[in-house]
mmCIF file with all atom_site columns, C-alpha atoms in Angstrom:
data_model
loop_
_atom_site.group_PDB
_atom_site.id
_atom_site.type_symbol
_atom_site.label_atom_id
_atom_site.label_alt_id
_atom_site.label_comp_id
_atom_site.label_asym_id
_atom_site.label_entity_id
_atom_site.label_seq_id
_atom_site.pdbx_PDB_ins_code
_atom_site.Cartn_x
_atom_site.Cartn_y
_atom_site.Cartn_z
_atom_site.occupancy
_atom_site.B_iso_or_equiv
_atom_site.pdbx_formal_charge
_atom_site.auth_seq_id
_atom_site.auth_comp_id
_atom_site.auth_asym_id
_atom_site.auth_atom_id
_atom_site.pdbx_PDB_model_num
ATOM 1   C CA . ALA A 1 1   ? 30.176  -14.020 0.153   1.00 0.00 ? 1   ALA A CA 1
ATOM 2   C CA . VAL A 1 2   ? 27.257  -11.701 -2.464  1.00 0.00 ? 2   VAL A CA 1
ATOM 3   C CA . ASP A 1 3   ? 28.646  -8.617  -3.706  1.00 0.00 ? 3   ASP A CA 1
ATOM 4   C CA . LYS A 1 4   ? 26.109  -5.592  -1.783  1.00 0.00 ? 4   LYS A CA 1
ATOM 5   C CA . ASP A 1 5   ? 27.437  -3.320  -4.771  1.00 0.00 ? 5   ASP A CA 1
ATOM 6   C CA . ALA A 1 6   ? 26.034  -5.583  -7.081  1.00 0.00 ? 6   ALA A CA 1
ATOM 7   C CA . VAL A 1 7   ? 22.586  -7.080  -5.093  1.00 0.00 ? 7   VAL A CA 1
ATOM 8   C CA . LYS A 1 8   ? 21.894  -2.879  -4.630  1.00 0.00 ? 8   LYS A CA 1
ATOM 9   C CA . ALA A 1 9   ? 22.225  -2.424  -8.197  1.00 0.00 ? 9   ALA A CA 1
ATOM 10  C CA . LYS A 1 10  ? 19.364  -5.012  -8.929  1.00 0.00 ? 10  LYS A CA 1
ATOM 11  C CA . VAL A 1 11  ? 17.305  -3.889  -6.443  1.00 0.00 ? 11  VAL A CA 1
ATOM 12  C CA . LYS A 1 12  ? 16.833  -0.428  -7.098  1.00 0.00 ? 12  LYS A CA 1
ATOM 13  C CA . GLY A 1 13  ? 17.225  -1.988  -11.389 1.00 0.00 ? 13  GLY A CA 1
ATOM 14  C CA . GLY A 1 14  ? 13.745  -3.746  -10.512 1.00 0.00 ? 14  GLY A CA 1
ATOM 15  C CA . GLY A 1 15  ? 11.978  -0.822  -8.159  1.00 0.00 ? 15  GLY A CA 1
ATOM 16  C CA . GLY A 1 16  ? 12.636  -1.648  -5.072  1.00 0.00 ? 16  GLY A CA 1
ATOM 17  C CA . LYS A 1 17  ? 14.546  -0.142  -2.148  1.00 0.00 ? 17  LYS A CA 1
ATOM 18  C CA . TYR A 1 18  ? 18.055  -1.085  -0.627  1.00 0.00 ? 18  TYR A CA 1
ATOM 19  C CA . VAL A 1 19  ? 18.838  -0.811  2.749   1.00 0.00 ? 19  VAL A CA 1
ATOM 20  C CA . ALA A 1 20  ? 21.724  -2.103  4.842   1.00 0.00 ? 20  ALA A CA 1
ATOM 21  C CA . THR A 1 21  ? 20.005  -2.394  7.715   1.00 0.00 ? 21  THR A CA 1
ATOM 22  C CA . CYS A 1 22  ? 17.055  -4.008  8.776   1.00 0.00 ? 22  CYS A CA 1
ATOM 23  C CA . THR A 1 23  ? 14.621  -0.905  9.151   1.00 0.00 ? 23  THR A CA 1
ATOM 24  C CA . LYS A 1 24  ? 10.771  -2.019  10.126  1.00 0.00 ? 24  LYS A CA 1
ATOM 25  C CA . ASP A 1 25  ? 10.510  -1.106  5.823   1.00 0.00 ? 25  ASP A CA 1
ATOM 26  C CA . VAL A 1 26  ? 12.386  -4.272  5.157   1.00 0.00 ? 26  VAL A CA 1
ATOM 27  C CA . THR A 1 27  ? 10.729  -7.421  3.688   1.00 0.00 ? 27  THR A CA 1
ATOM 28  C CA . HIS A 1 28  ? 13.067  -9.607  2.349   1.00 0.00 ? 28  HIS A CA 1
ATOM 29  C CA . VAL A 1 29  ? 17.240  -9.895  3.222   1.00 0.00 ? 29  VAL A CA 1
ATOM 30  C CA . VAL A 1 30  ? 19.155  -11.353 0.139   1.00 0.00 ? 30  VAL A CA 1
ATOM 31  C CA . SER A 1 31  ? 21.951  -13.614 2.050   1.00 0.00 ? 31  SER A CA 1
ATOM 32  C CA . THR A 1 32  ? 24.368  -16.736 1.416   1.00 0.00 ? 32  THR A CA 1
ATOM 33  C CA . GLN A 1 33  ? 23.575  -19.728 3.304   1.00 0.00 ? 33  GLN A CA 1
ATOM 34  C CA . GLY A 1 34  ? 27.128  -19.232 4.424   1.00 0.00 ? 34  GLY A CA 1
ATOM 35  C CA . ALA A 1 35  ? 26.351  -15.741 5.821   1.00 0.00 ? 35  ALA A CA 1
ATOM 36  C CA . VAL A 1 36  ? 23.191  -17.622 7.741   1.00 0.00 ? 36  VAL A CA 1
ATOM 37  C CA . ASP A 1 37  ? 25.143  -20.845 9.603   1.00 0.00 ? 37  ASP A CA 1
ATOM 38  C CA . ASN A 1 38  ? 27.508  -17.721 10.968  1.00 0.00 ? 38  ASN A CA 1
ATOM 39  C CA . GLY A 1 39  ? 24.652  -15.641 11.714  1.00 0.00 ? 39  GLY A CA 1
ATOM 40  C CA . GLY A 1 40  ? 25.804  -12.285 11.013  1.00 0.00 ? 40  GLY A CA 1
ATOM 41  C CA . LYS A 1 41  ? 23.815  -9.299  12.932  1.00 0.00 ? 41  LYS A CA 1
ATOM 42  C CA . ILE A 1 42  ? 21.631  -8.206  10.269  1.00 0.00 ? 42  ILE A CA 1
ATOM 43  C CA . VAL A 1 43  ? 20.868  -11.966 9.311   1.00 0.00 ? 43  VAL A CA 1
ATOM 44  C CA . GLN A 1 44  ? 20.256  -12.411 13.344  1.00 0.00 ? 44  GLN A CA 1
ATOM 45  C CA . GLU A 1 45  ? 17.531  -9.620  13.114  1.00 0.00 ? 45  GLU A CA 1
ATOM 46  C CA . ALA A 1 46  ? 15.753  -10.605 10.270  1.00 0.00 ? 46  ALA A CA 1
ATOM 47  C CA . VAL A 1 47  ? 15.505  -14.049 11.810  1.00 0.00 ? 47  VAL A CA 1
ATOM 48  C CA . LYS A 1 48  ? 14.682  -12.193 15.131  1.00 0.00 ? 48  LYS A CA 1
ATOM 49  C CA . ARG A 1 49  ? 11.456  -10.153 12.389  1.00 0.00 ? 49  ARG A CA 1
ATOM 50  C CA . LYS A 1 50  ? 10.634  -12.826 10.925  1.00 0.00 ? 50  LYS A CA 1
ATOM 51  C CA . LEU A 1 51  ? 11.896  -11.646 7.357   1.00 0.00 ? 51  LEU A CA 1
ATOM 52  C CA . ILE A 1 52  ? 11.929  -13.915 4.319   1.00 0.00 ? 52  ILE A CA 1
ATOM 53  C CA . VAL A 1 53  ? 16.044  -15.161 3.343   1.00 0.00 ? 53  VAL A CA 1
ATOM 54  C CA . VAL A 1 54  ? 16.915  -15.688 -0.136  1.00 0.00 ? 54  VAL A CA 1
ATOM 55  C CA . LYS A 1 55  ? 19.462  -16.459 -2.552  1.00 0.00 ? 55  LYS A CA 1
ATOM 56  C CA . GLU A 1 56  ? 20.780  -13.961 -4.738  1.00 0.00 ? 56  GLU A CA 1
ATOM 57  C CA . ASP A 1 57  ? 19.142  -15.660 -7.197  1.00 0.00 ? 57  ASP A CA 1
ATOM 58  C CA . TRP A 1 58  ? 15.270  -14.264 -6.534  1.00 0.00 ? 58  TRP A CA 1
ATOM 59  C CA . LEU A 1 59  ? 15.983  -10.803 -7.335  1.00 0.00 ? 59  LEU A CA 1
ATOM 60  C CA . ASP A 1 60  ? 17.123  -12.268 -10.780 1.00 0.00 ? 60  ASP A CA 1
ATOM 61  C CA . ARG A 1 61  ? 13.737  -14.063 -11.332 1.00 0.00 ? 61  ARG A CA 1
ATOM 62  C CA . CYS A 1 62  ? 11.514  -11.399 -9.925  1.00 0.00 ? 62  CYS A CA 1
ATOM 63  C CA . ILE A 1 63  ? 13.563  -8.955  -12.278 1.00 0.00 ? 63  ILE A CA 1
ATOM 64  C CA . ALA A 1 64  ? 12.838  -10.999 -14.841 1.00 0.00 ? 64  ALA A CA 1
ATOM 65  C CA . ASP A 1 65  ? 9.398   -11.805 -14.251 1.00 0.00 ? 65  ASP A CA 1
ATOM 66  C CA . GLY A 1 66  ? 8.529   -8.148  -13.694 1.00 0.00 ? 66  GLY A CA 1
ATOM 67  C CA . ARG A 1 67  ? 6.371   -9.097  -10.182 1.00 0.00 ? 67  ARG A CA 1
ATOM 68  C CA . ARG A 1 68  ? 7.705   -10.084 -6.812  1.00 0.00 ? 68  ARG A CA 1
ATOM 69  C CA . VAL A 1 69  ? 7.679   -13.915 -7.520  1.00 0.00 ? 69  VAL A CA 1
ATOM 70  C CA . THR A 1 70  ? 7.587   -17.369 -4.942  1.00 0.00 ? 70  THR A CA 1
ATOM 71  C CA . GLU A 1 71  ? 11.295  -17.533 -2.751  1.00 0.00 ? 71  GLU A CA 1
ATOM 72  C CA . SER A 1 72  ? 10.904  -21.504 -3.365  1.00 0.00 ? 72  SER A CA 1
ATOM 73  C CA . GLY A 1 73  ? 13.945  -22.325 -4.673  1.00 0.00 ? 73  GLY A CA 1
ATOM 74  C CA . SER A 1 74  ? 15.766  -19.166 -3.682  1.00 0.00 ? 74  SER A CA 1
ATOM 75  C CA . LEU A 1 75  ? 14.295  -19.149 0.252   1.00 0.00 ? 75  LEU A CA 1
ATOM 76  C CA . ILE A 1 76  ? 17.281  -20.217 2.870   1.00 0.00 ? 76  ILE A CA 1
ATOM 77  C CA . ARG A 1 77  ? 14.556  -19.037 6.427   1.00 0.00 ? 77  ARG A CA 1
ATOM 78  C CA . GLY A 1 78  ? 11.370  -17.941 6.771   1.00 0.00 ? 78  GLY A CA 1
ATOM 79  C CA . GLU A 1 79  ? 8.303   -19.156 5.052   1.00 0.00 ? 79  GLU A CA 1
ATOM 80  C CA . ALA A 1 80  ? 7.861   -18.126 0.823   1.00 0.00 ? 80  ALA A CA 1
ATOM 81  C CA . LYS A 1 81  ? 4.951   -17.192 -0.214  1.00 0.00 ? 81  LYS A CA 1
ATOM 82  C CA . GLU A 1 82  ? 2.752   -18.344 -2.818  1.00 0.00 ? 82  GLU A CA 1
ATOM 83  C CA . GLU A 1 83  ? 3.215   -17.772 -6.263  1.00 0.00 ? 83  GLU A CA 1
ATOM 84  C CA . PRO A 1 84  ? 0.093   -16.670 -8.654  1.00 0.00 ? 84  PRO A CA 1
ATOM 85  C CA . SER A 1 85  ? -0.811  -19.214 -10.607 1.00 0.00 ? 85  SER A CA 1
ATOM 86  C CA . ALA A 1 86  ? 2.076   -19.620 -13.354 1.00 0.00 ? 86  ALA A CA 1
ATOM 87  C CA . GLY A 1 87  ? 1.953   -16.261 -15.810 1.00 0.00 ? 87  GLY A CA 1
ATOM 88  C CA . ALA A 1 88  ? -0.043  -14.496 -14.246 1.00 0.00 ? 88  ALA A CA 1
ATOM 89  C CA . LYS A 1 89  ? 1.365   -11.451 -14.003 1.00 0.00 ? 89  LYS A CA 1
ATOM 90  C CA . ARG A 1 90  ? -0.358  -7.585  -11.886 1.00 0.00 ? 90  ARG A CA 1
ATOM 91  C CA . LYS A 1 91  ? -4.549  -7.642  -11.632 1.00 0.00 ? 91  LYS A CA 1
ATOM 92  C CA . GLU A 1 92  ? -6.007  -5.898  -13.983 1.00 0.00 ? 92  GLU A CA 1
ATOM 93  C CA . ARG A 1 93  ? -8.062  -2.975  -12.690 1.00 0.00 ? 93  ARG A CA 1
ATOM 94  C CA . PRO A 1 94  ? -11.229 -3.067  -12.790 1.00 0.00 ? 94  PRO A CA 1
ATOM 95  C CA . LYS A 1 95  ? -12.269 -0.848  -15.835 1.00 0.00 ? 95  LYS A CA 1
ATOM 96  C CA . GLU A 1 96  ? -13.102 3.166   -14.397 1.00 0.00 ? 96  GLU A CA 1
ATOM 97  C CA . SER A 1 97  ? -16.367 4.639   -14.280 1.00 0.00 ? 97  SER A CA 1
ATOM 98  C CA . LYS A 1 98  ? -17.574 8.341   -14.564 1.00 0.00 ? 98  LYS A CA 1
ATOM 99  C CA . VAL A 1 99  ? -19.384 9.997   -11.746 1.00 0.00 ? 99  VAL A CA 1
ATOM 100 C CA . THR A 1 100 ? -20.052 13.703  -11.559 1.00 0.00 ? 100 THR A CA 1
ATOM 101 C CA . LEU A 1 101 ? -19.209 15.890  -8.496  1.00 0.00 ? 101 LEU A CA 1
ATOM 102 C CA . ILE A 1 102 ? -20.649 18.776  -7.508  1.00 0.00 ? 102 ILE A CA 1
ATOM 103 C CA . VAL A 1 103 ? -18.395 21.326  -5.904  1.00 0.00 ? 103 VAL A CA 1
ATOM 104 C CA . LYS A 1 104 ? -19.824 23.856  -3.355  1.00 0.00 ? 104 LYS A CA 1
ATOM 105 C CA . GLY A 1 105 ? -17.647 25.864  -1.662  1.00 0.00 ? 105 GLY A CA 1
ATOM 106 C CA . LYS A 1 106 ? -13.791 24.781  -1.912  1.00 0.00 ? 106 LYS A CA 1
ATOM 107 C CA . GLY A 1 107 ? -14.431 21.115  -2.350  1.00 0.00 ? 107 GLY A CA 1
ATOM 108 C CA . ALA A 1 108 ? -17.038 18.108  -3.507  1.00 0.00 ? 108 ALA A CA 1
ATOM 109 C CA . VAL A 1 109 ? -18.563 15.597  -1.096  1.00 0.00 ? 109 VAL A CA 1
ATOM 110 C CA . HIS A 1 110 ? -17.405 12.144  -1.700  1.00 0.00 ? 110 HIS A CA 1
ATOM 111 C CA . PRO A 1 111 ? -19.734 10.285  -3.754  1.00 0.00 ? 111 PRO A CA 1
ATOM 112 C CA . ASP A 1 112 ? -19.292 7.265   -1.969  1.00 0.00 ? 112 ASP A CA 1
ATOM 113 C CA . ALA A 1 113 ? -20.990 9.562   1.070   1.00 0.00 ? 113 ALA A CA 1
ATOM 114 C CA . CYS A 1 114 ? -24.705 9.223   -0.889  1.00 0.00 ? 114 CYS A CA 1
ATOM 115 C CA . ASN A 1 115 ? -25.743 6.375   -0.557  1.00 0.00 ? 115 ASN A CA 1
ATOM 116 C CA . HIS A 1 116 ? -29.270 4.972   1.082   1.00 0.00 ? 116 HIS A CA 1
ATOM 117 C CA . LYS A 1 117 ? -27.049 4.558   4.798   1.00 0.00 ? 117 LYS A CA 1
ATOM 118 C CA . THR A 1 118 ? -26.247 7.726   5.189   1.00 0.00 ? 118 THR A CA 1
ATOM 119 C CA . GLY A 1 119 ? -29.078 9.919   3.877   1.00 0.00 ? 119 GLY A CA 1
ATOM 120 C CA . ILE A 1 120 ? -26.695 12.368  2.514   1.00 0.00 ? 120 ILE A CA 1
ATOM 121 C CA . GLU A 1 121 ? -28.012 13.277  -1.447  1.00 0.00 ? 121 GLU A CA 1
ATOM 122 C CA . ALA A 1 122 ? -24.800 15.102  -3.233  1.00 0.00 ? 122 ALA A CA 1
ATOM 123 C CA . ASP A 1 123 ? -26.323 18.201  -4.070  1.00 0.00 ? 123 ASP A CA 1
ATOM 124 C CA . LYS A 1 124 ? -28.110 19.074  -0.555  1.00 0.00 ? 124 LYS A CA 1
ATOM 125 C CA . ALA A 1 125 ? -24.720 18.612  1.169   1.00 0.00 ? 125 ALA A CA 1
ATOM 126 C CA . HIS A 1 126 ? -21.565 20.509  1.600   1.00 0.00 ? 126 HIS A CA 1
ATOM 127 C CA . ILE A 1 127 ? -17.958 20.415  3.111   1.00 0.00 ? 127 ILE A CA 1
ATOM 128 C CA . LEU A 1 128 ? -17.656 21.576  6.348   1.00 0.00 ? 128 LEU A CA 1
ATOM 129 C CA . GLU A 1 129 ? -15.285 25.860  5.813   1.00 0.00 ? 129 GLU A CA 1
ATOM 130 C CA . ARG A 1 130 ? -14.450 27.954  8.060   1.00 0.00 ? 130 ARG A CA 1
ATOM 131 C CA . GLY A 1 131 ? -12.689 30.997  7.132   1.00 0.00 ? 131 GLY A CA 1
ATOM 132 C CA . ARG A 1 132 ? -10.003 29.299  5.032   1.00 0.00 ? 132 ARG A CA 1
ATOM 133 C CA . CYS A 1 133 ? -10.240 25.681  6.345   1.00 0.00 ? 133 CYS A CA 1
ATOM 134 C CA . VAL A 1 134 ? -11.782 22.931  4.587   1.00 0.00 ? 134 VAL A CA 1
ATOM 135 C CA . TYR A 1 135 ? -12.748 19.753  6.525   1.00 0.00 ? 135 TYR A CA 1
ATOM 136 C CA . SER A 1 136 ? -11.515 17.417  4.012   1.00 0.00 ? 136 SER A CA 1
ATOM 137 C CA . ALA A 1 137 ? -8.816  15.343  3.689   1.00 0.00 ? 137 ALA A CA 1
ATOM 138 C CA . THR A 1 138 ? -7.886  11.852  1.654   1.00 0.00 ? 138 THR A CA 1
ATOM 139 C CA . LEU A 1 139 ? -5.302  9.873   2.974   1.00 0.00 ? 139 LEU A CA 1
ATOM 140 C CA . ASN A 1 140 ? -2.755  7.168   1.061   1.00 0.00 ? 140 ASN A CA 1
ATOM 141 C CA . LYS A 1 141 ? -0.998  4.619   1.883   1.00 0.00 ? 141 LYS A CA 1
ATOM 142 C CA . THR A 1 142 ? 1.355   2.344   -0.494  1.00 0.00 ? 142 THR A CA 1
ATOM 143 C CA . ASP A 1 143 ? 2.563   -1.206  -0.114  1.00 0.00 ? 143 ASP A CA 1
ATOM 144 C CA . LEU A 1 144 ? 4.461   -1.806  -3.517  1.00 0.00 ? 144 LEU A CA 1
ATOM 145 C CA . ALA A 1 145 ? 5.991   -5.296  -1.657  1.00 0.00 ? 145 ALA A CA 1
ATOM 146 C CA . ALA A 1 146 ? 2.207   -6.708  -1.743  1.00 0.00 ? 146 ALA A CA 1
ATOM 147 C CA . ASP A 1 147 ? 0.709   -4.475  -4.568  1.00 0.00 ? 147 ASP A CA 1
ATOM 148 C CA . LYS A 1 148 ? -2.178  -2.792  -2.475  1.00 0.00 ? 148 LYS A CA 1
ATOM 149 C CA . ASN A 1 149 ? -3.350  0.100   -2.237  1.00 0.00 ? 149 ASN A CA 1
ATOM 150 C CA . SER A 1 150 ? -5.669  2.543   0.525   1.00 0.00 ? 150 SER A CA 1
ATOM 151 C CA . TYR A 1 151 ? -6.678  5.095   0.839   1.00 0.00 ? 151 TYR A CA 1
ATOM 152 C CA . TYR A 1 152 ? -8.878  6.776   3.498   1.00 0.00 ? 152 TYR A CA 1
ATOM 153 C CA . ILE A 1 153 ? -11.158 10.041  3.457   1.00 0.00 ? 153 ILE A CA 1
ATOM 154 C CA . LEU A 1 154 ? -12.487 12.130  5.481   1.00 0.00 ? 154 LEU A CA 1
ATOM 155 C CA . GLN A 1 155 ? -15.104 14.703  5.338   1.00 0.00 ? 155 GLN A CA 1
ATOM 156 C CA . ILE A 1 156 ? -17.221 16.679  8.111   1.00 0.00 ? 156 ILE A CA 1
ATOM 157 C CA . ILE A 1 157 ? -20.443 16.901  5.625   1.00 0.00 ? 157 ILE A CA 1
ATOM 158 C CA . VAL A 1 158 ? -23.205 19.729  6.277   1.00 0.00 ? 158 VAL A CA 1
ATOM 159 C CA . ASP A 1 159 ? -26.665 18.589  5.380   1.00 0.00 ? 159 ASP A CA 1
ATOM 160 C CA . GLU A 1 160 ? -28.641 20.976  4.294   1.00 0.00 ? 160 GLU A CA 1
ATOM 161 C CA . GLN A 1 161 ? -31.803 19.166  4.376   1.00 0.00 ? 161 GLN A CA 1
ATOM 162 C CA . GLY A 1 162 ? -33.225 21.284  7.069   1.00 0.00 ? 162 GLY A CA 1
ATOM 163 C CA . ARG A 1 163 ? -31.179 19.054  9.671   1.00 0.00 ? 163 ARG A CA 1
ATOM 164 C CA . GLY A 1 164 ? -28.374 21.273  9.764   1.00 0.00 ? 164 GLY A CA 1
ATOM 165 C CA . ALA A 1 165 ? -26.887 18.407  11.520  1.00 0.00 ? 165 ALA A CA 1
ATOM 166 C CA . LYS A 1 166 ? -22.823 18.160  10.828  1.00 0.00 ? 166 LYS A CA 1
ATOM 167 C CA . ARG A 1 167 ? -22.056 15.071  10.276  1.00 0.00 ? 167 ARG A CA 1
ATOM 168 C CA . THR A 1 168 ? -18.361 13.047  10.606  1.00 0.00 ? 168 THR A CA 1
ATOM 169 C CA . ILE A 1 169 ? -17.809 10.268  7.362   1.00 0.00 ? 169 ILE A CA 1
ATOM 170 C CA . LEU A 1 170 ? -15.176 7.886   7.018   1.00 0.00 ? 170 LEU A CA 1
ATOM 171 C CA . TYR A 1 171 ? -13.621 6.320   4.149   1.00 0.00 ? 171 TYR A CA 1
ATOM 172 C CA . LYS A 1 172 ? -12.035 3.311   3.343   1.00 0.00 ? 172 LYS A CA 1
#
């Protein structure tokens, strides 16, 4: 049988989140072959949702390597994900570059909005404001398991080049 307290400590120590039920955020279920054969409630839910069921040693390998590793060798049910080449660590971030932002009013037009496709020039546009409302928002989604960050920038931009047209710009 799996020692739930030990698994919980390993998951939290490795930077993960331990839950006792199969929520939508669960990516892996740690179990034993016996528990899978007996078909307990959590295992049934994991199979139904096509989750990966692994042995406890997979946690140890992830913690030792400092990242999520392939489930091969620890897999009880599900499909193992391929492991990056041996010794590979997390992807290196591209070198950051400096960008000059022109702030007009209470916000800055996002630099990606200023290109030949939109026809907007940063120094000739501003974000729509009505009273205390600034029409600019950034939505962020972080997926730790997949090591991905996604973001969307929404702005209503007023073009000051005589056209006065408002444009809604959505970026990913």
